[in-house]
Coordinates of C-alpha atoms in Angstrom, one line a residue:
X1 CA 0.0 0.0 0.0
X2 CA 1.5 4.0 -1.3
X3 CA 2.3 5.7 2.4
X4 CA 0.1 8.8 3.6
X5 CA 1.7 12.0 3.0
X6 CA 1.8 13.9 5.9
X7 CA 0.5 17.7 6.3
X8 CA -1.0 20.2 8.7
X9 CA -4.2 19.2 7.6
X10 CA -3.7 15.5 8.7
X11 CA -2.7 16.1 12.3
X12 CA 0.2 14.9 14.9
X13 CA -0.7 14.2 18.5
X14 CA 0.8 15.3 21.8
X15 CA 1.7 11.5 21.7
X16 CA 3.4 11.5 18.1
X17 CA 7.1 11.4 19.6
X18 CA 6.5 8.7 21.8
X19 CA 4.5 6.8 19.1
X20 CA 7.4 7.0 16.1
X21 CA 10.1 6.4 19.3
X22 CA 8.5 3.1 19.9
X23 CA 8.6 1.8 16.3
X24 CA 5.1 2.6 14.8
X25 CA 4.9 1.0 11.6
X26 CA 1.9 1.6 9.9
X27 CA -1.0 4.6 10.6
X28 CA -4.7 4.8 9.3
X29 CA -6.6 8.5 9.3
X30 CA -8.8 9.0 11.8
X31 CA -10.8 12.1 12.3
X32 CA -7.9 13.9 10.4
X33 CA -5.6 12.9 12.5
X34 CA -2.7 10.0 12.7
X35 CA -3.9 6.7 14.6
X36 CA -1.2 4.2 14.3
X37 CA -2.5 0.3 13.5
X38 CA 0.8 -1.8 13.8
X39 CA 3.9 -1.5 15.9
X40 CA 6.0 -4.9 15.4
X41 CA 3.2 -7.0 13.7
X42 CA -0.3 -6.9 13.6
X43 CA 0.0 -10.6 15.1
X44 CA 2.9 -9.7 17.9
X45 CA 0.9 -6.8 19.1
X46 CA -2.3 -8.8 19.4
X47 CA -0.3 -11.6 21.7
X48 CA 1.4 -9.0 23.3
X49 CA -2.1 -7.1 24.0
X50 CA -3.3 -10.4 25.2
X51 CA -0.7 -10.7 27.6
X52 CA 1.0 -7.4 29.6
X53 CA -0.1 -4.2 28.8
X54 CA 0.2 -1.0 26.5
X55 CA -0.1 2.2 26.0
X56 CA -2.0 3.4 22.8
X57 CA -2.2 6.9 21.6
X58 CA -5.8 7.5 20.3
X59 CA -5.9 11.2 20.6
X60 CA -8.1 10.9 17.3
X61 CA -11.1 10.1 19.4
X62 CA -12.1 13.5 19.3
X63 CA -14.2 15.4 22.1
X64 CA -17.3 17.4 21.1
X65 CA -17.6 19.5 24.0
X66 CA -21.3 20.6 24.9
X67 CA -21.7 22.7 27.8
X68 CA -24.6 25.0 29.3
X69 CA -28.0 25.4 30.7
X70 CA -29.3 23.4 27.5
X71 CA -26.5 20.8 27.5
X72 CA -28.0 17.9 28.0
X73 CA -31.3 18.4 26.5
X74 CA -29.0 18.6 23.1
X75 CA -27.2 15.2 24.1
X76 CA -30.5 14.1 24.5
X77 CA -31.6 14.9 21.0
X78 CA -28.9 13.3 19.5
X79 CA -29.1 9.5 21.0
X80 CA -32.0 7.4 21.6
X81 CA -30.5 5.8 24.7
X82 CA -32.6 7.7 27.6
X83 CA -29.7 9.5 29.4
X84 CA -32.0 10.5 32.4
X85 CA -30.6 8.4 34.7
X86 CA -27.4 9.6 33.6
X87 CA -25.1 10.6 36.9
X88 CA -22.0 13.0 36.8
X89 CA -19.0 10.6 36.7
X90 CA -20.8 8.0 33.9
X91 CA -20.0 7.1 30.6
X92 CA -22.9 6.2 28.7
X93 CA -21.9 4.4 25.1
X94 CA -24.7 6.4 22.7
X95 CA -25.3 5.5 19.0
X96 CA -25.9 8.9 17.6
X97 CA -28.6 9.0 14.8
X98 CA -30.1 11.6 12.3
X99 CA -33.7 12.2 11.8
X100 CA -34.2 8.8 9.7
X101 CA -32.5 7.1 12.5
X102 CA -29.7 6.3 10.4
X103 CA -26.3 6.2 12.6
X104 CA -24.2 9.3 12.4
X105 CA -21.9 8.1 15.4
X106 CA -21.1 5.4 18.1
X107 CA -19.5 7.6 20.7
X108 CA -18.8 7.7 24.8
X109 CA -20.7 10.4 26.4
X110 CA -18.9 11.7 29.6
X111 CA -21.0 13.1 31.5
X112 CA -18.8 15.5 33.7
X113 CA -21.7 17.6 35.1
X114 CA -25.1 18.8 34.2
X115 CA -24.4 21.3 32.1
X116 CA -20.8 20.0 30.8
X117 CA -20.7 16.7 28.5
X118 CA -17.8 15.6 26.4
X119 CA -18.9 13.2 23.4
X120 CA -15.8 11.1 22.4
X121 CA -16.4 10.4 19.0
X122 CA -16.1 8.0 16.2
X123 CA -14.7 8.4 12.5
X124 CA -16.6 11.1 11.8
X125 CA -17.4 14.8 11.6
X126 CA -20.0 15.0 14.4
X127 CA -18.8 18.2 15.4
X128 CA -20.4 19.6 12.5
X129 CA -23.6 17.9 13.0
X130 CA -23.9 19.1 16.4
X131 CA -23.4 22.5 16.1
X132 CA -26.3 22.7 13.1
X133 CA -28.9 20.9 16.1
X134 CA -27.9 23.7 18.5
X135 CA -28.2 27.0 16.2
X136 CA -31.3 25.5 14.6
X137 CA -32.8 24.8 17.8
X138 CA -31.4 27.9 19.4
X139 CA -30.3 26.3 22.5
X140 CA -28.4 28.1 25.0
X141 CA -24.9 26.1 25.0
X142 CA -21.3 26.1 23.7
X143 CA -20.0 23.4 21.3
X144 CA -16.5 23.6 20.3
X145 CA -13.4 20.7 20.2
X146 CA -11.2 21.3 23.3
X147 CA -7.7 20.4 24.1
X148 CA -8.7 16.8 25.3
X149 CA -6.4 14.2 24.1
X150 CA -7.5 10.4 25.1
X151 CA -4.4 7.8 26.1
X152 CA -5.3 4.3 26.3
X153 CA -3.8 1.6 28.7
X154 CA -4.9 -1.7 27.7
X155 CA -4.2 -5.4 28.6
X156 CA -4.7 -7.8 31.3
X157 CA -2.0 -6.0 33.6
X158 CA -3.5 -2.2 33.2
X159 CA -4.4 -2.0 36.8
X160 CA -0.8 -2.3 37.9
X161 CA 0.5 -0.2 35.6
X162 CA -2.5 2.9 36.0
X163 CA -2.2 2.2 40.5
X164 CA 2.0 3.2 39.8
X165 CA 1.1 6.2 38.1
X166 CA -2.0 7.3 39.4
X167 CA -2.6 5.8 42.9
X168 CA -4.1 2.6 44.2
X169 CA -7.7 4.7 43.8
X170 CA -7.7 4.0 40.4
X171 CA -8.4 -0.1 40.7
X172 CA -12.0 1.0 42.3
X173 CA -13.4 2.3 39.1
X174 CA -16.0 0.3 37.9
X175 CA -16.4 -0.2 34.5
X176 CA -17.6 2.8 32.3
X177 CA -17.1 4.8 35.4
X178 CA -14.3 7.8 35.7
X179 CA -13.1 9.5 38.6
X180 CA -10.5 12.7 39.2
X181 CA -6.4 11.7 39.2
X182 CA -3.8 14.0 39.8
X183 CA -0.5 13.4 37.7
X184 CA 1.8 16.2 38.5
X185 CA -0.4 18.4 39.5
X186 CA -2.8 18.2 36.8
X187 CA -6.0 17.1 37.5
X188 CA -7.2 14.1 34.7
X189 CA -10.4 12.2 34.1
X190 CA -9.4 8.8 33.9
X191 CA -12.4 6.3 32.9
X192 CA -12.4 2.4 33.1
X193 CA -12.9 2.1 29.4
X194 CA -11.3 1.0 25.9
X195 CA -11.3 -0.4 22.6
X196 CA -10.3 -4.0 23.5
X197 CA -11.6 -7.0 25.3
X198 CA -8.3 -7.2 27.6
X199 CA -9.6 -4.7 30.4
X200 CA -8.1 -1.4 30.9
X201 CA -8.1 2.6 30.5
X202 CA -8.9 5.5 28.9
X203 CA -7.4 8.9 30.5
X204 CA -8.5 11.9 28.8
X205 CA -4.9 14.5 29.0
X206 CA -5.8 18.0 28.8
X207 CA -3.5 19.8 27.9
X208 CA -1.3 18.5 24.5
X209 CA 1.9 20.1 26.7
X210 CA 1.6 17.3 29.5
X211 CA 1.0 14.3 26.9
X212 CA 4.2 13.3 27.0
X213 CA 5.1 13.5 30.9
X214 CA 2.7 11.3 30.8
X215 CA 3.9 8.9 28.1
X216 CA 7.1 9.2 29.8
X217 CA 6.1 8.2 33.3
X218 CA 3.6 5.3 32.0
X219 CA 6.4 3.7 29.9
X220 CA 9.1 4.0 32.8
X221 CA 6.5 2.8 35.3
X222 CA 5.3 -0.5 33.5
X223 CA 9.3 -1.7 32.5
X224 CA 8.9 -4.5 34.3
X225 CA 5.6 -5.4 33.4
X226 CA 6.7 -5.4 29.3
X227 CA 4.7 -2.9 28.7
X228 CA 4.9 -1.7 25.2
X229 CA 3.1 1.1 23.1
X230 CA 0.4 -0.3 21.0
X231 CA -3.2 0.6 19.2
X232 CA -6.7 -1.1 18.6
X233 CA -5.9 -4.7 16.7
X234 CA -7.8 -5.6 13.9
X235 CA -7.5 -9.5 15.0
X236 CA -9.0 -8.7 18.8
X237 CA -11.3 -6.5 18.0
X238 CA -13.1 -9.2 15.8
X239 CA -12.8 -11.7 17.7
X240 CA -15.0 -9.5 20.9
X241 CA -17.1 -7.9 18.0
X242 CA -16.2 -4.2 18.8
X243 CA -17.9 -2.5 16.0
X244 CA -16.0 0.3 13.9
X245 CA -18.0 2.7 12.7
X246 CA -17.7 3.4 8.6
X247 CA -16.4 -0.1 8.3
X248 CA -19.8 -1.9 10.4
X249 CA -22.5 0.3 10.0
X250 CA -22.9 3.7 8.7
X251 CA -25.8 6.3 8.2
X252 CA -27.4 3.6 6.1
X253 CA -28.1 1.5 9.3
X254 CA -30.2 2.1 12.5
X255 CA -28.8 0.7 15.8
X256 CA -30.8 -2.0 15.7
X257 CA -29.0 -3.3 12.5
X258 CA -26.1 -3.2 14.3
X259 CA -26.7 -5.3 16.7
X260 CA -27.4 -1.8 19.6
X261 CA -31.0 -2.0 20.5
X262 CA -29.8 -2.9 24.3
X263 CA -28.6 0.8 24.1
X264 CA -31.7 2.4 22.9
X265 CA -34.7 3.2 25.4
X266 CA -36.4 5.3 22.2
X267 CA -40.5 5.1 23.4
X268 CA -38.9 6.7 26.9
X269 CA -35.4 9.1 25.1
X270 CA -38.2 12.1 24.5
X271 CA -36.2 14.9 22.3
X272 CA -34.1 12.7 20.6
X273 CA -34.5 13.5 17.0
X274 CA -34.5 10.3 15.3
X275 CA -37.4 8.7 17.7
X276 CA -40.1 8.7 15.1
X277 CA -38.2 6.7 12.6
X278 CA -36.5 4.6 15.3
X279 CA -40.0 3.7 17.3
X280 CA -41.4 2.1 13.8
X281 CA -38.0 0.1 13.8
X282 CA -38.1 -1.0 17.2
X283 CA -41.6 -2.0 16.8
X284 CA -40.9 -4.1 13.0
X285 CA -37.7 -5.2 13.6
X286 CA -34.5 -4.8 11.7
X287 CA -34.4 -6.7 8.1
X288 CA -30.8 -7.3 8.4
X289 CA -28.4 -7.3 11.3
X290 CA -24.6 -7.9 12.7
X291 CA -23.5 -11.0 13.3
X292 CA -20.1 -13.2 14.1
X293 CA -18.9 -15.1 11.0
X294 CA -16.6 -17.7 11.4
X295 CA -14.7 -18.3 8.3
X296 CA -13.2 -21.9 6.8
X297 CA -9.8 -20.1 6.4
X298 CA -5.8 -20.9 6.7
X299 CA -4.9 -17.4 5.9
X300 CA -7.2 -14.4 4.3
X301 CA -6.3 -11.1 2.4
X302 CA -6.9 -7.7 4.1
X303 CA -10.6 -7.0 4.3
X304 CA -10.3 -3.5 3.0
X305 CA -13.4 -3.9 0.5
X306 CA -16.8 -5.3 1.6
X307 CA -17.3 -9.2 0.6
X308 CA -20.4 -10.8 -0.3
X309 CA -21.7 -13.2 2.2
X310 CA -23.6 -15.7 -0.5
X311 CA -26.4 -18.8 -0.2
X312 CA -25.7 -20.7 -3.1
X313 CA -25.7 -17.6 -5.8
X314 CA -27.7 -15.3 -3.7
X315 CA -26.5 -12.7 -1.4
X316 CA -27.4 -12.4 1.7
X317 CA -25.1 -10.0 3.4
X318 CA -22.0 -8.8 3.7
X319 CA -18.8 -9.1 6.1
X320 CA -17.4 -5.5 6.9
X321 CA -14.5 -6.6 9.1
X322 CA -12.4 -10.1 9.1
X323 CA -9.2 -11.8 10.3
X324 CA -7.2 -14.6 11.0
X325 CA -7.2 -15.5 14.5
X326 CA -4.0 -17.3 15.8
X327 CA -6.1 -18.3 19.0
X328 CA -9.1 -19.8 17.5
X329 CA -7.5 -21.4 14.4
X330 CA -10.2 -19.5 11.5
X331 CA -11.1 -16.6 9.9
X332 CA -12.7 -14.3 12.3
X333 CA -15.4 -11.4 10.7
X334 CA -18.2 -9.2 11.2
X335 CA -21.2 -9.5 9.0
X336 CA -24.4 -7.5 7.9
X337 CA -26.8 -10.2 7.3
X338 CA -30.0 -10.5 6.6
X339 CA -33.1 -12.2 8.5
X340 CA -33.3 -15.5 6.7
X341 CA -30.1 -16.5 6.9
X342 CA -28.8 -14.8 10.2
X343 CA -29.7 -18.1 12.3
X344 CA -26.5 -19.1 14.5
X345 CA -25.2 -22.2 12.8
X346 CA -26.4 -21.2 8.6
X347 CA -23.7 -22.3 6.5
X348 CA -22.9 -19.6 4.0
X349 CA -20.0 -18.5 1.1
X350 CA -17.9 -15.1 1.5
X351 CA -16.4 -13.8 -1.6
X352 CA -13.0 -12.4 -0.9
X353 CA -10.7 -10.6 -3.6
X354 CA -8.6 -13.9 -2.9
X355 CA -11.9 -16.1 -3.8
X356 CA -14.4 -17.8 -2.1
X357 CA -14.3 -19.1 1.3
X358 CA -16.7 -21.4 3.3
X359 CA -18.3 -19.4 6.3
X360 CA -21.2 -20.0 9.3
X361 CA -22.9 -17.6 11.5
X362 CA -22.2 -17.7 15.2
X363 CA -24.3 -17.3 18.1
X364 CA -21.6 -15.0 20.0
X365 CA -18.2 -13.4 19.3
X366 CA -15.7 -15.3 20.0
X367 CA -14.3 -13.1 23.4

């Protein structure tokens, strides 16, 4: 594949030095700026991930800042997960959907107090989409993209590493929880949260000038524990069915095609713009929907392309994310498929550009 050219436009992070330090070897854009997808292999990384703990700069997960008297009401219109309940100190995951109910988002909300809300955001300009809702609707708040930066720290020994850095506090936080942590003298949310299966992370550094103190600190603190700098894997991120938004679902699909119902209340999520359309959804059911696909494979190309998921000559859906997995021995993938053949256990085709393979639907992902 022809390397990215770098500009301005497509933007470094306050991690950037400790990133290219470490060895980074490949990058992918990500809300214009650099997300880096391989360090020593994609295969090394994913034991590695599996088995100590890293440090992965995903500064491209974007906050959309919403703050003032009419904060949430807007976060309210843009989900149809009823945030009501919704505490300072949460994070809420909230598909984000336009007025068709189409999905314009997966993010995190953080709810930091009633009338302050980041939105960590997904590949994609939501920023934009947001600000139109609130001058349209001539709310009294402030939306703008502040000087939040988020560092992962993922893997099964996080907890040791994040207590040496951060204090023994931080093992209380409960999953999708965040509390205040003071790293010199900086005050940091820090949030039990991330984009693996391994357990772990996320601390949201503001300030781009103490990002790398704090690379600094984390990667002298975990020596002994192997720790490593790393980003999301494309192998175990299949395998536990995290969903990528542009490659899974996109405006063309509701939440409930993507498998999200569980995190939409939409008869009780009043204001939220896309309700109508959703609440005829909810009530139908979805056509079409994610599922696991295990795949009859040795070895299979890079799914960079959409393949057709095929019942004899027909298709019947399509895989939007694959891999080999080294742990389970097959082709690992996430499919759109539709109702009549979505059944755990329907034996299927998928059409790569390296030909065809023999797949089956899964009840479950695989972690």
């Amino acid at each position: 594949m022809a390397l990215i050219s770098p500009s301005r436009r497509l933007r470094r992070t306050p991690f950037s030095e400790g990133v290219e330090a470490a060895g980074v070897s490949a990058y992918t854009v990500y809300n214009h700026m650099l997300l880096p997808t391989v360090f020593a292999s994609v295969e090394e990384d994913y034991r590695h991930l599996k088995s100590a703990v890293q440090v992965w700069d995903v500064a491209c997960e974007r906050q959309v800042e919403v703050r003032g008297p009419d904060a949430g009401k807007l976060v309210q219109m843009l989900t149809p997960r009823d945030l009501r309940g919704m505490l300072p100190g949460q994070c809420y995951y909230v598909p984000m959907v336009d007025e068709t109910g189409g999905m314009l988002n997966d993010p995190v909300a953080v709810k930091l107090a009633e009338d302050r809300w980041w939105i960590s955001i997904a590949d994609s300009d939501l920023l934009f989409w947001v600000k139109g809702i609130a001058h349209g609707y001539r709310l009294d708040v402030l939306i703008d993209e502040p000087d939040v930066s988020p560092l992962a720290v993922q893997g099964p020994k996080s907890d040791e590493l994040m207590a040496r850095v951060f204090g023994d506090g931080v093992r209380d936080l409960r999953f999708f929880r965040f509390g205040f942590f003071d790293f010199q003298g900086r005050s940091m949310v820090v949030a039990r949260s991330g984009y693996s299966k391994q357990g772990g992370f996320e601390i949201y550094v503001e300030g781009a000038d103490i990002g790398m103190p704090l690379w600094t600190a984390l990667m002298e603190a975990g020596r002994d524990l192997d720790v490593r700098a790393g980003c999301p894997n494309g192998i175990e991120r299949v395998e536990g069915g995290l969903l990528s938004y542009g490659n899974d679902m996109t405006r063309d699909n509701t939440p409930h095609e993507a498998g999200l119902g569980r995190f939409c209340n939409t008869a009780t999520a009043i204001g939220c713009i896309g309700r109508d359309a959703l609440l005829r959804v909810a009530k139908e059911g979805p056509v079409k929907q994610v599922r696991a696909i295990e795949i009859g494979s040795t070895a299979l190309p890079r799914c960079d392309r959409p393949w057709r998921l095929l019942a004899g000559v027909k298709q019947v859906g399509q895989v939007t994310s694959a891999a080999q997995s080294p742990d389970f021995g097959c082709g690992v993938g996430i499919g759109m498929v539709r109702m009549t053949h979505w059944d755990a256990g329907t034996e299927l085709i998928v059409e790569t550009q390296d030909g065809a393979f023999p797949a089956r639907v899964r009840e479950t992902f695989w972690i």
